[in-house]
Amino acid sequence: MSDKGSRGERVDTTSVAIKETLDSSLYSVEYIKIVPDEIDDIKCELIKLCDEMKLDLVLTNGGTGFSKRDVTPEATMAVIEKLVPGIPEAMRAKSLEITPKAMLSRAVAGIRKETLIINLPGSPKGAVENLNIVLPALKHGIEILKGEASECARKDD
């Protein structure tokens, strides 16, 4: 989410970094779009990705800070049906080991229909660090969401 990026005034390096971080044997990147920091535009885009494209996972980047224009969490909250607080909690907790600024993130995660939406930071470094924190659990979470897995706990967990 970026006003400048959507106007072509800034190159989107974060989406490239996210794509490079995802294991191509587990994830395929189907869609990338730069959306301005407008709550209605973000909501419409998220609804399209979940309801029409029926993607398993939507990773947003940007718009999670304190700026007046940072509205990605609000747009996400407006479209999700279930909150998944553990994901941003884990991202903030682990990121706090790197920088105290992690506590300033307002990122959220949630489910709409059969799609998991996760807000990531706008910087390539922050987005990749946060994505790496949640990647070990994502495949299983998506399998459960899609009804492809039922056993959540194992004796060795």
mmCIF file of C-alpha atoms in Angstrom:
data_model
loop_
_atom_site.group_PDB
_atom_site.id
_atom_site.type_symbol
_atom_site.label_atom_id
_atom_site.label_comp_id
_atom_site.label_asym_id
_atom_site.label_seq_id
_atom_site.Cartn_x
_atom_site.Cartn_y
_atom_site.Cartn_z
ATOM 1 C CA MET A 1 0.000 0.000 0.000
ATOM 2 C CA SER A 2 1.625 3.206 -1.112
ATOM 3 C CA ASP A 3 0.409 6.517 -2.442
ATOM 4 C CA LYS A 4 3.772 7.225 -4.095
ATOM 5 C CA GLY A 5 4.073 3.694 -5.442
ATOM 6 C CA SER A 6 0.581 3.774 -6.921
ATOM 7 C CA ARG A 7 1.459 7.023 -8.729
ATOM 8 C CA GLY A 8 4.723 5.572 -10.072
ATOM 9 C CA GLU A 9 6.864 7.863 -7.906
ATOM 10 C CA ARG A 10 8.476 5.001 -5.970
ATOM 11 C CA VAL A 11 9.717 1.595 -7.134
ATOM 12 C CA ASP A 12 8.124 -1.344 -5.302
ATOM 13 C CA THR A 13 11.050 -3.374 -3.967
ATOM 14 C CA THR A 14 9.100 -4.915 -1.071
ATOM 15 C CA SER A 15 6.838 -7.091 -3.221
ATOM 16 C CA VAL A 16 9.919 -8.414 -5.029
ATOM 17 C CA ALA A 17 11.577 -9.225 -1.687
ATOM 18 C CA ILE A 18 8.436 -11.014 -0.461
ATOM 19 C CA LYS A 19 8.183 -13.040 -3.673
ATOM 20 C CA GLU A 20 11.847 -14.058 -3.397
ATOM 21 C CA THR A 21 11.304 -15.159 0.221
ATOM 22 C CA LEU A 22 8.423 -17.505 -0.570
ATOM 23 C CA ASP A 23 9.389 -21.083 -1.416
ATOM 24 C CA SER A 24 8.199 -21.497 -5.009
ATOM 25 C CA SER A 25 7.493 -25.186 -4.390
ATOM 26 C CA LEU A 26 4.883 -24.211 -1.770
ATOM 27 C CA TYR A 27 3.654 -20.799 -2.933
ATOM 28 C CA SER A 28 2.971 -19.202 -6.288
ATOM 29 C CA VAL A 29 2.586 -15.454 -6.531
ATOM 30 C CA GLU A 30 -0.584 -14.919 -8.539
ATOM 31 C CA TYR A 31 -1.035 -11.180 -8.255
ATOM 32 C CA ILE A 32 0.831 -8.028 -7.289
ATOM 33 C CA LYS A 33 -0.724 -4.585 -7.316
ATOM 34 C CA ILE A 34 0.219 -1.284 -5.717
ATOM 35 C CA VAL A 35 -2.819 0.291 -4.092
ATOM 36 C CA PRO A 36 -3.003 3.883 -2.793
ATOM 37 C CA ASP A 37 -3.454 4.449 0.937
ATOM 38 C CA GLU A 38 -7.219 4.826 0.616
ATOM 39 C CA ILE A 39 -9.309 2.637 2.901
ATOM 40 C CA ASP A 40 -12.040 1.999 0.314
ATOM 41 C CA ASP A 41 -9.521 1.091 -2.409
ATOM 42 C CA ILE A 42 -7.757 -1.330 -0.061
ATOM 43 C CA LYS A 43 -11.045 -2.910 1.056
ATOM 44 C CA CYS A 44 -12.183 -3.394 -2.547
ATOM 45 C CA GLU A 45 -8.858 -4.970 -3.489
ATOM 46 C CA LEU A 46 -8.921 -7.351 -0.511
ATOM 47 C CA ILE A 47 -12.503 -8.390 -1.264
ATOM 48 C CA LYS A 48 -11.572 -9.045 -4.910
ATOM 49 C CA LEU A 49 -8.596 -11.195 -3.902
ATOM 50 C CA CYS A 50 -10.623 -13.223 -1.401
ATOM 51 C CA ASP A 51 -14.066 -13.458 -3.002
ATOM 52 C CA GLU A 52 -13.341 -13.386 -6.731
ATOM 53 C CA MET A 53 -9.790 -14.709 -7.096
ATOM 54 C CA LYS A 54 -10.217 -17.029 -4.075
ATOM 55 C CA LEU A 55 -6.537 -16.837 -3.147
ATOM 56 C CA ASP A 56 -5.338 -18.907 -0.187
ATOM 57 C CA LEU A 57 -3.044 -16.186 1.155
ATOM 58 C CA VAL A 58 -2.921 -12.412 0.736
ATOM 59 C CA LEU A 59 0.160 -10.589 1.977
ATOM 60 C CA THR A 60 -0.158 -6.824 2.103
ATOM 61 C CA ASN A 61 2.814 -4.566 2.697
ATOM 62 C CA GLY A 62 2.826 -1.010 3.896
ATOM 63 C CA GLY A 63 0.315 1.214 5.615
ATOM 64 C CA THR A 64 0.699 -0.295 9.098
ATOM 65 C CA GLY A 65 2.395 2.584 10.875
ATOM 66 C CA PHE A 66 1.295 5.764 12.626
ATOM 67 C CA SER A 67 0.939 8.087 9.635
ATOM 68 C CA LYS A 68 -2.490 9.573 8.999
ATOM 69 C CA ARG A 69 -2.426 7.792 5.609
ATOM 70 C CA ASP A 70 -1.627 4.364 7.147
ATOM 71 C CA VAL A 71 -5.010 2.618 6.971
ATOM 72 C CA THR A 72 -4.165 -0.944 5.923
ATOM 73 C CA PRO A 73 -5.105 -2.489 9.310
ATOM 74 C CA GLU A 74 -8.432 -0.652 9.333
ATOM 75 C CA ALA A 75 -9.234 -1.813 5.794
ATOM 76 C CA THR A 76 -8.245 -5.363 6.685
ATOM 77 C CA MET A 77 -10.360 -5.349 9.852
ATOM 78 C CA ALA A 78 -13.344 -4.107 7.831
ATOM 79 C CA VAL A 79 -13.267 -7.110 5.470
ATOM 80 C CA ILE A 80 -12.149 -10.046 7.609
ATOM 81 C CA GLU A 81 -14.593 -12.436 9.258
ATOM 82 C CA LYS A 82 -12.177 -13.876 11.836
ATOM 83 C CA LEU A 83 -9.227 -12.223 13.518
ATOM 84 C CA VAL A 84 -5.964 -14.209 13.751
ATOM 85 C CA PRO A 85 -4.130 -12.304 16.506
ATOM 86 C CA GLY A 86 -1.320 -14.825 16.971
ATOM 87 C CA ILE A 87 0.310 -13.938 13.658
ATOM 88 C CA PRO A 88 0.925 -10.221 14.285
ATOM 89 C CA GLU A 89 1.658 -10.965 17.954
ATOM 90 C CA ALA A 90 4.424 -13.368 16.892
ATOM 91 C CA MET A 91 5.750 -10.917 14.311
ATOM 92 C CA ARG A 92 5.925 -8.069 16.838
ATOM 93 C CA ALA A 93 7.417 -10.241 19.592
ATOM 94 C CA LYS A 94 10.220 -11.603 17.418
ATOM 95 C CA SER A 95 10.793 -8.240 15.723
ATOM 96 C CA LEU A 96 11.239 -6.602 19.134
ATOM 97 C CA GLU A 97 14.446 -8.641 19.433
ATOM 98 C CA ILE A 98 15.704 -6.697 16.409
ATOM 99 C CA THR A 99 14.297 -3.206 17.021
ATOM 100 C CA PRO A 100 12.158 -1.465 19.652
ATOM 101 C CA LYS A 101 10.274 0.157 16.755
ATOM 102 C CA ALA A 102 8.500 -3.182 16.212
ATOM 103 C CA MET A 103 6.027 -2.228 18.930
ATOM 104 C CA LEU A 104 4.815 0.579 16.688
ATOM 105 C CA SER A 105 3.435 -1.837 14.098
ATOM 106 C CA ARG A 106 -0.352 -1.928 13.859
ATOM 107 C CA ALA A 107 -0.377 -4.941 11.516
ATOM 108 C CA VAL A 108 -3.274 -7.369 11.748
ATOM 109 C CA ALA A 109 -4.089 -10.771 10.286
ATOM 110 C CA GLY A 110 -7.413 -12.399 9.659
ATOM 111 C CA ILE A 111 -9.557 -14.707 7.589
ATOM 112 C CA ARG A 112 -12.125 -13.843 4.950
ATOM 113 C CA LYS A 113 -13.909 -16.909 3.572
ATOM 114 C CA GLU A 114 -11.000 -19.301 2.817
ATOM 115 C CA THR A 115 -8.307 -16.634 2.516
ATOM 116 C CA LEU A 116 -5.744 -15.676 5.138
ATOM 117 C CA ILE A 117 -4.759 -11.990 5.008
ATOM 118 C CA ILE A 118 -1.557 -10.828 6.712
ATOM 119 C CA ASN A 119 -0.339 -7.227 6.913
ATOM 120 C CA LEU A 120 3.433 -6.906 6.575
ATOM 121 C CA PRO A 121 5.608 -3.790 6.971
ATOM 122 C CA GLY A 122 6.312 -1.641 3.933
ATOM 123 C CA SER A 123 10.103 -1.910 4.027
ATOM 124 C CA PRO A 124 11.698 -4.890 2.256
ATOM 125 C CA LYS A 125 13.801 -5.738 5.324
ATOM 126 C CA GLY A 126 10.848 -5.555 7.727
ATOM 127 C CA ALA A 127 8.508 -7.437 5.422
ATOM 128 C CA VAL A 128 10.963 -10.306 4.903
ATOM 129 C CA GLU A 129 11.852 -10.514 8.609
ATOM 130 C CA ASN A 130 8.178 -10.665 9.573
ATOM 131 C CA LEU A 131 7.281 -13.130 6.827
ATOM 132 C CA ASN A 132 10.092 -15.450 7.917
ATOM 133 C CA ILE A 133 8.658 -15.436 11.440
ATOM 134 C CA VAL A 134 5.286 -16.807 10.313
ATOM 135 C CA LEU A 135 6.297 -18.996 7.358
ATOM 136 C CA PRO A 136 6.867 -22.155 9.449
ATOM 137 C CA ALA A 137 3.166 -22.203 10.448
ATOM 138 C CA LEU A 138 1.528 -20.820 7.292
ATOM 139 C CA LYS A 139 1.252 -24.005 5.224
ATOM 140 C CA HIS A 140 -0.495 -25.837 8.049
ATOM 141 C CA GLY A 141 -2.781 -22.905 8.813
ATOM 142 C CA ILE A 142 -3.858 -22.661 5.185
ATOM 143 C CA GLU A 143 -4.460 -26.424 5.040
ATOM 144 C CA ILE A 144 -6.745 -26.180 8.073
ATOM 145 C CA LEU A 145 -8.541 -23.169 6.582
ATOM 146 C CA LYS A 146 -9.197 -25.068 3.356
ATOM 147 C CA GLY A 147 -10.330 -28.201 5.218
ATOM 148 C CA GLU A 148 -7.312 -30.206 4.075
ATOM 149 C CA ALA A 149 -5.896 -30.871 7.568
ATOM 150 C CA SER A 150 -7.598 -31.695 10.811
ATOM 151 C CA GLU A 151 -4.882 -32.651 13.272
ATOM 152 C CA CYS A 152 -3.424 -29.533 14.858
ATOM 153 C CA ALA A 153 -1.395 -30.924 17.747
ATOM 154 C CA ARG A 154 1.091 -33.762 17.760
ATOM 155 C CA LYS A 155 2.819 -35.436 20.680
ATOM 156 C CA ASP A 156 6.170 -34.002 19.623
ATOM 157 C CA ASP A 157 4.931 -30.381 19.234
#
